[in-house]
Tab-separated table of C-alpha atoms and ligand atoms in Angstrom:
chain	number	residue	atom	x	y	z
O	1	UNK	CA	125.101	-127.750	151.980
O	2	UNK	CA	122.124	-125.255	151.583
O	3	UNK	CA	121.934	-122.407	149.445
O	4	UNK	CA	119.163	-119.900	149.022
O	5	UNK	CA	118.011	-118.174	145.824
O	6	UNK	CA	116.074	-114.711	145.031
O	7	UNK	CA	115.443	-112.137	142.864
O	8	UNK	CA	114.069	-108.291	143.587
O	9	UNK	CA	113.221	-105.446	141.981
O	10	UNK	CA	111.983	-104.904	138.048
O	11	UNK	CA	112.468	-107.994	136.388
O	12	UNK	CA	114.894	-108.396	133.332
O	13	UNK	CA	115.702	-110.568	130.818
O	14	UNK	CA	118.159	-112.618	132.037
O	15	UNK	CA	117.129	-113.766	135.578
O	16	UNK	CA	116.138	-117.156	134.605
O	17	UNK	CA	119.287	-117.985	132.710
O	18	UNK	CA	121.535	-116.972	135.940
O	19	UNK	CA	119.051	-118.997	138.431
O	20	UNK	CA	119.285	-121.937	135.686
O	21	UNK	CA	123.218	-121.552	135.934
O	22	UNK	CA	123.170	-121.700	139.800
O	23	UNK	CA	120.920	-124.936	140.041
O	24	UNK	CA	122.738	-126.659	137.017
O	25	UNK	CA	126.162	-125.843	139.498
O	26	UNK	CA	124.626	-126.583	143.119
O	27	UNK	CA	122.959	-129.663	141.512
O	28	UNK	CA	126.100	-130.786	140.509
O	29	UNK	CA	127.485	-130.929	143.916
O	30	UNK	CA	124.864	-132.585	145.712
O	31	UNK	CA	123.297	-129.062	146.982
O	32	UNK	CA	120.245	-128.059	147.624
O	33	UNK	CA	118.776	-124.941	146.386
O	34	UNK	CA	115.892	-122.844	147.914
O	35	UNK	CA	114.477	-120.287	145.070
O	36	UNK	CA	113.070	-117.753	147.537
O	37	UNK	CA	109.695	-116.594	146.147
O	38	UNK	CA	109.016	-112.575	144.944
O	39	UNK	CA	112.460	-111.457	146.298
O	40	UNK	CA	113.380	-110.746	150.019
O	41	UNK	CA	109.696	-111.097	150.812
O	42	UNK	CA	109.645	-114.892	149.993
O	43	UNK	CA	112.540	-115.612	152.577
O	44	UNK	CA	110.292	-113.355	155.422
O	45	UNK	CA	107.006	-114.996	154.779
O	46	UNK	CA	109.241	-118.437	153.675
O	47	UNK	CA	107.916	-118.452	150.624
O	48	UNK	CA	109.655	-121.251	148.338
O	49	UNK	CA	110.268	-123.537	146.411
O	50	UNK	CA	113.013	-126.331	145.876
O	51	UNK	CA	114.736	-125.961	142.536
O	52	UNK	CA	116.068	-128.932	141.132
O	53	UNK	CA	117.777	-129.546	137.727
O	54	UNK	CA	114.304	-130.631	136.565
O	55	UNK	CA	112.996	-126.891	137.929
O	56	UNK	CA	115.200	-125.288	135.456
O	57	UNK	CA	114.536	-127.399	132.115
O	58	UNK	CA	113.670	-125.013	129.514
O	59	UNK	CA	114.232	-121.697	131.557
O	60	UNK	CA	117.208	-120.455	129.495
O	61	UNK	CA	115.288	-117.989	126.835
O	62	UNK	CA	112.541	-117.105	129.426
O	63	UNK	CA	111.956	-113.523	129.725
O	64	UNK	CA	110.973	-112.324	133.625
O	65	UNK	CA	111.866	-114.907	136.430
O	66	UNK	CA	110.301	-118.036	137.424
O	67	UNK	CA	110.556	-117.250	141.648
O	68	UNK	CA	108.722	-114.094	141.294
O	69	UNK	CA	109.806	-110.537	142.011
O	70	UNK	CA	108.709	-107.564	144.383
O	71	UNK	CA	110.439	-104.441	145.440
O	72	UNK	CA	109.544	-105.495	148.955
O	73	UNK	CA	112.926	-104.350	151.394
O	74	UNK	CA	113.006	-105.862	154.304
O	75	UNK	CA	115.394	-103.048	156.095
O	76	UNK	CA	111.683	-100.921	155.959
O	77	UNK	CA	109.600	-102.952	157.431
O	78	UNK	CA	109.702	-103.603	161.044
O	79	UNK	CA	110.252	-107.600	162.194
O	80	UNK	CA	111.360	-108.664	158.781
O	81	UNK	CA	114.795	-108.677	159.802
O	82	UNK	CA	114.358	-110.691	162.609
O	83	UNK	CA	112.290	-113.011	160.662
O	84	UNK	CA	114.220	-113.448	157.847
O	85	UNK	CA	117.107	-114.414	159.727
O	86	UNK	CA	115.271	-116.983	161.405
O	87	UNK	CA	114.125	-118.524	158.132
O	88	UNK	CA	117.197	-118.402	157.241
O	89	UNK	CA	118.952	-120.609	159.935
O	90	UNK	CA	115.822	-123.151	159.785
O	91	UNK	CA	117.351	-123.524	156.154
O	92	UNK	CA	120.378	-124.098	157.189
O	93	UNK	CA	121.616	-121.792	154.399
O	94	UNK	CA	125.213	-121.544	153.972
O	95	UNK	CA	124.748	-118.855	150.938
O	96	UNK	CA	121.968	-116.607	149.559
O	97	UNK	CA	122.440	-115.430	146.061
O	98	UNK	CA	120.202	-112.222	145.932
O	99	UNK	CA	119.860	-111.347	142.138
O	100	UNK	CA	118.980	-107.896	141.676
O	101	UNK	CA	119.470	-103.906	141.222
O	102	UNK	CA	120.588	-100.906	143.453
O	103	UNK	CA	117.728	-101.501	145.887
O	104	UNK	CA	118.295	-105.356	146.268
O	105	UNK	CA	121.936	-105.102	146.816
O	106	UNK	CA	121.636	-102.259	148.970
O	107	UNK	CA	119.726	-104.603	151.712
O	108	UNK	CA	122.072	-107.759	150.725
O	109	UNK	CA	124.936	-105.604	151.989
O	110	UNK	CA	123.300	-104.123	154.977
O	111	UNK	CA	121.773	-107.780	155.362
O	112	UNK	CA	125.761	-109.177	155.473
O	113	UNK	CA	127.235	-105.997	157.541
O	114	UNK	CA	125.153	-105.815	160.519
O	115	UNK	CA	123.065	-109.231	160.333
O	116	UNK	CA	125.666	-111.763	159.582
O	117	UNK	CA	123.643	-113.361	156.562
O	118	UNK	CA	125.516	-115.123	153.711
O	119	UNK	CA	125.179	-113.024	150.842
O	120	UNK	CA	126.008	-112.990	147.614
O	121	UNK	CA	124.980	-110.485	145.052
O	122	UNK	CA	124.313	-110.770	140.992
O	123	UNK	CA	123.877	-107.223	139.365
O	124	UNK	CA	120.396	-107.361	137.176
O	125	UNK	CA	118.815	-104.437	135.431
O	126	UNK	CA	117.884	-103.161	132.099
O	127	UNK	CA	118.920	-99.828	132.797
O	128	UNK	CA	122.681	-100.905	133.341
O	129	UNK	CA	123.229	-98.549	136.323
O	130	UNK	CA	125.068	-100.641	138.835
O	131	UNK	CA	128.431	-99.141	140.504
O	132	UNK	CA	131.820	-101.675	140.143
O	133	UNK	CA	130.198	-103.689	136.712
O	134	UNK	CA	130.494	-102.717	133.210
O	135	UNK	CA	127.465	-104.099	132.428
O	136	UNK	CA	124.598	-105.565	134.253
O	137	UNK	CA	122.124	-108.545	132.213
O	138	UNK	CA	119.013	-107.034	130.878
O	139	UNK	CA	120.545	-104.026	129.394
O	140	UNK	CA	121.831	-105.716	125.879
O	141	UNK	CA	118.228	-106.425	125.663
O	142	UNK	CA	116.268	-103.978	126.341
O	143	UNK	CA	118.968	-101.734	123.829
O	144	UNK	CA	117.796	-104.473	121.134
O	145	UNK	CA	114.588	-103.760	121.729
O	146	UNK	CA	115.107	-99.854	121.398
O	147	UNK	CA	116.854	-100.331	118.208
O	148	UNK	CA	114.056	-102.315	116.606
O	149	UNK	CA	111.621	-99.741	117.763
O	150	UNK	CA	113.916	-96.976	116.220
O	151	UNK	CA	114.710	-98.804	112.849
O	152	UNK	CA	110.647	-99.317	112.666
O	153	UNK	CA	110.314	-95.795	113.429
O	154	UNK	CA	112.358	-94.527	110.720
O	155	UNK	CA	110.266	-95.470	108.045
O	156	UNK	CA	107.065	-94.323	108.964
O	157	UNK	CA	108.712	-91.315	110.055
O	158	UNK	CA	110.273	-90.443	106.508
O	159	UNK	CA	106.710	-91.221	104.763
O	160	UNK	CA	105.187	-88.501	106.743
O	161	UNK	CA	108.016	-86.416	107.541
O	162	UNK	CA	107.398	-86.433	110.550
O	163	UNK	CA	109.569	-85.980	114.139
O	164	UNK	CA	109.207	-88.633	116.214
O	165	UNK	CA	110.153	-88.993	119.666
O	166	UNK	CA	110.808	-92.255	121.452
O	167	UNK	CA	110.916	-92.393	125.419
O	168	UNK	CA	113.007	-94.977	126.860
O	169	UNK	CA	113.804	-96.630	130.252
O	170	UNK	CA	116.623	-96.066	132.060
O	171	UNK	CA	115.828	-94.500	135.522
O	172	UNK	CA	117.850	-92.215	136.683
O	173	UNK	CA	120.637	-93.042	134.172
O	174	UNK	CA	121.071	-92.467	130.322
O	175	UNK	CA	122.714	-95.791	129.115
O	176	UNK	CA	119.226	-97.257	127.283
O	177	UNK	CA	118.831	-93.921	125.838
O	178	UNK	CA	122.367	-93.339	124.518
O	179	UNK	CA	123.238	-96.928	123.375
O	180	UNK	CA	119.744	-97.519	121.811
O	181	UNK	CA	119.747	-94.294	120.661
O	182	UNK	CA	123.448	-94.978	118.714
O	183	UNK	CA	122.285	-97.944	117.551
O	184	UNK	CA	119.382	-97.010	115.744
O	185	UNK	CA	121.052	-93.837	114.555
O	186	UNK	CA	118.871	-91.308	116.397
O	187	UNK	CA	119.535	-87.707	115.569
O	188	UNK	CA	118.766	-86.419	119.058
O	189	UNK	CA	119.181	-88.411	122.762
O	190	UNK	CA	118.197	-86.617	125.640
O	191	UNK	CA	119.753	-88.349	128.736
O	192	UNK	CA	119.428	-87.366	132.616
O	193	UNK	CA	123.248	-86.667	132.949
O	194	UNK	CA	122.646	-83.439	130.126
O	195	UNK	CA	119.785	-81.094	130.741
O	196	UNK	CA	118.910	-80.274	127.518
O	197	UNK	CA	117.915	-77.235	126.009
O	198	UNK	CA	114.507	-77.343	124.069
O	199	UNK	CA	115.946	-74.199	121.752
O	200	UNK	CA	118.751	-76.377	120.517
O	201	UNK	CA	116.581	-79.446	120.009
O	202	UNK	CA	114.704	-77.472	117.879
O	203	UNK	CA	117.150	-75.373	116.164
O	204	UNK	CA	118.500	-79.202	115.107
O	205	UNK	CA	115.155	-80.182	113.886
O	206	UNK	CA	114.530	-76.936	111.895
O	207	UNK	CA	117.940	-77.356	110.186
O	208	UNK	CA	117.490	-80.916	109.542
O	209	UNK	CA	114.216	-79.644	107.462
O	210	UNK	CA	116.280	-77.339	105.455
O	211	UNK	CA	118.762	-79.231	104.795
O	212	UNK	CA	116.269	-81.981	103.057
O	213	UNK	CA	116.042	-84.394	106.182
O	214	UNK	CA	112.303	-83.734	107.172
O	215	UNK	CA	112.236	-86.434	109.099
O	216	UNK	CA	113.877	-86.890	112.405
O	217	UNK	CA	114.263	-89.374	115.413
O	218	UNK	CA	114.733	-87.665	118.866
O	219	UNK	CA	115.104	-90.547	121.957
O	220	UNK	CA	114.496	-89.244	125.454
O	221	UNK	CA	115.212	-91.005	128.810
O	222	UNK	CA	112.639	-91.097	130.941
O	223	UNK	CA	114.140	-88.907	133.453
O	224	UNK	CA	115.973	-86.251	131.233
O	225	UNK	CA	115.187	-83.029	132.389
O	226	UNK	CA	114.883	-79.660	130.583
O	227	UNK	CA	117.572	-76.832	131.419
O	228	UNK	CA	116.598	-75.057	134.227
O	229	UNK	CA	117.523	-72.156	132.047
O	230	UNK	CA	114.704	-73.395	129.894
O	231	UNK	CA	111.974	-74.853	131.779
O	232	UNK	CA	108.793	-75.649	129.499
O	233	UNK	CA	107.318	-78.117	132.151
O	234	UNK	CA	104.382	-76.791	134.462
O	235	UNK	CA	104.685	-77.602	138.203
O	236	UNK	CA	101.955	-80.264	137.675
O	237	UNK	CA	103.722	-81.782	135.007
O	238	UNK	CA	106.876	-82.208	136.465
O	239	UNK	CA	105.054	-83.561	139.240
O	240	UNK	CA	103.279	-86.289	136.842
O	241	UNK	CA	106.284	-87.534	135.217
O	242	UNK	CA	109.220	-87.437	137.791
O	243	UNK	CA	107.548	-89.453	140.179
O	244	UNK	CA	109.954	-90.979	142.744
O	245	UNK	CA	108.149	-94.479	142.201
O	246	UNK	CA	107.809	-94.006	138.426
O	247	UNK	CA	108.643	-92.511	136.030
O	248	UNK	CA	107.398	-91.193	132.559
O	249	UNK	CA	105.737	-88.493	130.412
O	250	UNK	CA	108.528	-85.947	129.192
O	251	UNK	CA	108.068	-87.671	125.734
O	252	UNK	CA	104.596	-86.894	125.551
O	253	UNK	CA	104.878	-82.954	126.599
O	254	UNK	CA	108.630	-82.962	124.767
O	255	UNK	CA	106.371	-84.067	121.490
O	256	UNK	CA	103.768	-80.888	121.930
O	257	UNK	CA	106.818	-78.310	122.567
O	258	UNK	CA	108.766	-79.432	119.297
O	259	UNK	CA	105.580	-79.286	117.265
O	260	UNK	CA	104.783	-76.076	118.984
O	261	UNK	CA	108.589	-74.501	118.707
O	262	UNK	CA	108.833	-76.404	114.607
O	263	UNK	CA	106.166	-76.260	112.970
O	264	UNK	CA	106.889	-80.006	112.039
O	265	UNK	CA	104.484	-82.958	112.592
O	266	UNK	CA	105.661	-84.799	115.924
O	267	UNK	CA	104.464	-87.840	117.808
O	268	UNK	CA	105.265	-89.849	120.273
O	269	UNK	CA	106.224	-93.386	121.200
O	270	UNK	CA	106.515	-95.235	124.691
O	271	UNK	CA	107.846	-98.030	124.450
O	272	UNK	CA	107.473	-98.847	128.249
O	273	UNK	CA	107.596	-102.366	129.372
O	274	UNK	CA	108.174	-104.285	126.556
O	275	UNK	CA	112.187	-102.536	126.864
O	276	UNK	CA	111.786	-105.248	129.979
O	277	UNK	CA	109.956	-108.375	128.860
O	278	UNK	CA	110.488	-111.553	126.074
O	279	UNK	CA	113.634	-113.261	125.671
O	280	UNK	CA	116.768	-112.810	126.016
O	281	UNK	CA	119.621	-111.842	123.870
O	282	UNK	CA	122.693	-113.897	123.584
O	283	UNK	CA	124.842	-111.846	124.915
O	284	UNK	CA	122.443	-111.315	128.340
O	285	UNK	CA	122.048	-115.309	128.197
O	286	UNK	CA	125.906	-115.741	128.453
O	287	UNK	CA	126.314	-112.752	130.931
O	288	UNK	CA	123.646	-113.970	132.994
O	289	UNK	CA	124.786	-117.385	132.924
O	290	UNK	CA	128.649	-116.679	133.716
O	291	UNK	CA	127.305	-114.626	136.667
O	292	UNK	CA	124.997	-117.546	138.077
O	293	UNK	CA	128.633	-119.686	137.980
O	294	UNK	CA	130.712	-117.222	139.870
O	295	UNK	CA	128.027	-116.654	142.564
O	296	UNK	CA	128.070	-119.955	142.931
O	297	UNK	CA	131.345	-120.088	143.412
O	298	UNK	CA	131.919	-117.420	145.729
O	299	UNK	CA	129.036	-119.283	148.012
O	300	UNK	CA	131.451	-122.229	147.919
O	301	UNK	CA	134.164	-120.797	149.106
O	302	UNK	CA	132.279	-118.565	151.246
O	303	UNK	CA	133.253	-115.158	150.246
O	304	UNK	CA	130.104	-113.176	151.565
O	305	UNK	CA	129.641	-109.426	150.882
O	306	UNK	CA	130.403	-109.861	147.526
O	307	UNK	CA	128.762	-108.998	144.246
O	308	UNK	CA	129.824	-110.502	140.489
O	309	UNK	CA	130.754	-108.055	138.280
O	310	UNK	CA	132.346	-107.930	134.449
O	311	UNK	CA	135.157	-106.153	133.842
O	312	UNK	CA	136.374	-105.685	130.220
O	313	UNK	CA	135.365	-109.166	129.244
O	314	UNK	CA	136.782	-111.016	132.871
O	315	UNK	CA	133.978	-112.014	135.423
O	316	UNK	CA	135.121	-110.883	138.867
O	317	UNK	CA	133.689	-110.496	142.356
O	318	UNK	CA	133.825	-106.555	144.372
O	319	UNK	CA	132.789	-106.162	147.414
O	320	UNK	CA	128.918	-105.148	147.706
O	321	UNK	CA	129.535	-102.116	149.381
O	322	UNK	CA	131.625	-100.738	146.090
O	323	UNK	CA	128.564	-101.873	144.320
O	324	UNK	CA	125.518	-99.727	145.892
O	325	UNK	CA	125.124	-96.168	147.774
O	326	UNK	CA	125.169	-94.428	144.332
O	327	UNK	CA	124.023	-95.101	140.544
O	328	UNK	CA	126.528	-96.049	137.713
O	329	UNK	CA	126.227	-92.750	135.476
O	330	UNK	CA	126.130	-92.768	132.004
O	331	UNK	CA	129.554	-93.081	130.777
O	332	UNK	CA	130.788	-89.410	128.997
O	333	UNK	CA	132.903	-91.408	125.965
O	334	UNK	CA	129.316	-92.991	125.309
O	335	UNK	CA	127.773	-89.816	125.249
O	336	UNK	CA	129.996	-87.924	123.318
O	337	UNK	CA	129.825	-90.793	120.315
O	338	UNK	CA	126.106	-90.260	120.410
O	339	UNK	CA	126.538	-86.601	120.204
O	340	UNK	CA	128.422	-86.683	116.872
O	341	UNK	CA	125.470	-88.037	115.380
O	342	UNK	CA	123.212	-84.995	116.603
O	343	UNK	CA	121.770	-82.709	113.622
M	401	LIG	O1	114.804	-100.398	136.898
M	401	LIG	C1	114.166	-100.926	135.784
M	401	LIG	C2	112.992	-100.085	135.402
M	401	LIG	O2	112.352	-100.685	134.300
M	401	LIG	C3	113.292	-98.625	135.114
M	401	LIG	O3	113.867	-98.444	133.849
M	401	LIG	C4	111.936	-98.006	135.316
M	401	LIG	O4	112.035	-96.631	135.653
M	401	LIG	C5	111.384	-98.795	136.464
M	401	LIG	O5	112.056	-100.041	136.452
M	401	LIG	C6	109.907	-99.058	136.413
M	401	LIG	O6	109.563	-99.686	137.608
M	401	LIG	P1	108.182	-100.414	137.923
M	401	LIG	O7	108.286	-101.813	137.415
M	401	LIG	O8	108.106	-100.382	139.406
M	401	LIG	O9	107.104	-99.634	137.250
């Protein structure tokens, strides 16, 4: 037996302790695993590498992946289908485990539904989005790395009284924002799911002043939007920072409307890509890890179309087509907890 490994999309924390988990199993059994290189576009050009149990010494706390990553989809480029499938019968592959996010699984379904392949799906991505799993691996992580950034924050901010803002990952979703932003005790968090009103940022900030807090911490997603009710953004701006491709900038121009509306010293922090490099935490390792097992195991008993999921604390498999076509929103109980910690 034959099984194929890849991962696509943004990397994560995480990756290389579920690949690790899937060679320790396959190894086990006497299988052979191909690691696909830079996601679906390793198994069209038949890019690889064998991964042995030798591969994957040392892997566990690696940050990013060892095959490589792309956001390459082979459903929009012409011939790749054909040619993927092709490489994949020369393999012999009897499963392909394709780690990744929305866009990933979205081709490992179509890939399963109309082509026949063997897939298998594993939910990755820091910005926990993923329909039919509580949590994906990377997210626990890159919320660590918000809270450090916010507890360092703090301080600085209090000696200079200062407002600062801290713009976070998180696509189209809210979950980095509103966890990170609850565990570092931010007194704003702006997430995509709530347009927010700049008035009643302010109004907080103001009253925070006069009530002796001069200092405040205000996290924004990278795709929260103001109230349309409200709009501060030029047409060029919006244009800058809600690129389909990429996102970022509403911290920056959120930063110059506060000072502008307050009065009160603001600046800004990115924090960017480091939200998606280093190590992992525990809690991603063992995620990631009890993910690369059931994978494994649904390849062995060949139950294609499926993706591994967590539910309450249980790993389980749903079918991948519960799994993509729409983004996990940020859950309103999370929200609302945040929320009592506004002002
Ligand atoms: O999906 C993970 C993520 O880090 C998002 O939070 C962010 O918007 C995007 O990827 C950045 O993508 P890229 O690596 O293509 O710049």
């Amino acid at each position: 037996m034959r099984i194929g490994i890849l991962t696509g999309g943004g990397d994560c924390p995480g990756l290389n302790a579920a690949i690790r988990a899937i060679v320790r199993c396959a190894s086990a059994d006497d299988v052979k695993v191909i690691g696909f290189k830079n996601g679906w576009l390793g198994l069209v050009e038949d890019d690889f590498d064998e991964l042995t149990r030798t591969s994957v010494i040392g892997i566990l706390p690696r940050g990013g992946t060892i095959l490589g990553t792309s956001r390459f989809n082979p459903l929009k480029h012409e011939g790749s289908i054909k040619t993927l499938k092709a490489n994949s019968a020369r393999h012999q592959l009897s499963g392909l485990i394709a780690v990744g996010g929305e866009g990933t699984l979205s081709a490992a379904r179509e890939l399963f539904e109309h082509h026949q392949l063997p897939a298998v799906g594993i939910p990755k991505t820091i910005d926990n989005d993923i329909n039919g799993t509580d949590f994906t691996f990377g997210f626990d992580t890159a919320v660590s790395v918000v809270t450090d950034a916010i507890d360092r924050l703090h301080s600085t901010a209090e000696s200079h009284h200062r407002v600062m803002v801290v713009e976070v990952m998180g696509r189209h979703t809210g979950w980095i924002a509103a966890y990170g932003g609850i565990a570092g005790g931010a007194d704003v968090v702006l997430v995509p799911e709530h347009p927010f009103r700049v008035s009643r940022v302010c109004d907080l900030l103001i009253n925070r002043k006069q009530d002796g807090r001069a200092f405040s911490i205000v996290v924004v997603a990278e795709d929260a939007h103001p109230h349309p009710e409200e709009p501060f953004l030029s047409d060029d701006a919006c244009a800058r920072i809600y690129r389909h491709d990429r996102l970022g900038g509403i911290g920056e121009m959120l930063a110059l409307e506060i000072e502008r509306c307050t009065g009160i010293q603001t600046r800004v922090t990115k924090l960017g890509y480091v939200q998606r490099g280093g190590s992992p935490t525990a809690f991603d390792r063992i995620l990631a890890t009890r993910f690369g097992i059931k994978a494994y195991e649904l390849v062995r008993g060949q139950q294609y179309g499926q993706m591994v999921a967590i539910r309450g604390n249980k790993i389980v498999n749903v079918p991948l087509s519960e799994a993509v076509g729409g983004l996990k929103k940020l859950d309103e109980d999370i929200y609302r907890v945040a929320e009592v910690f506004f002002g």
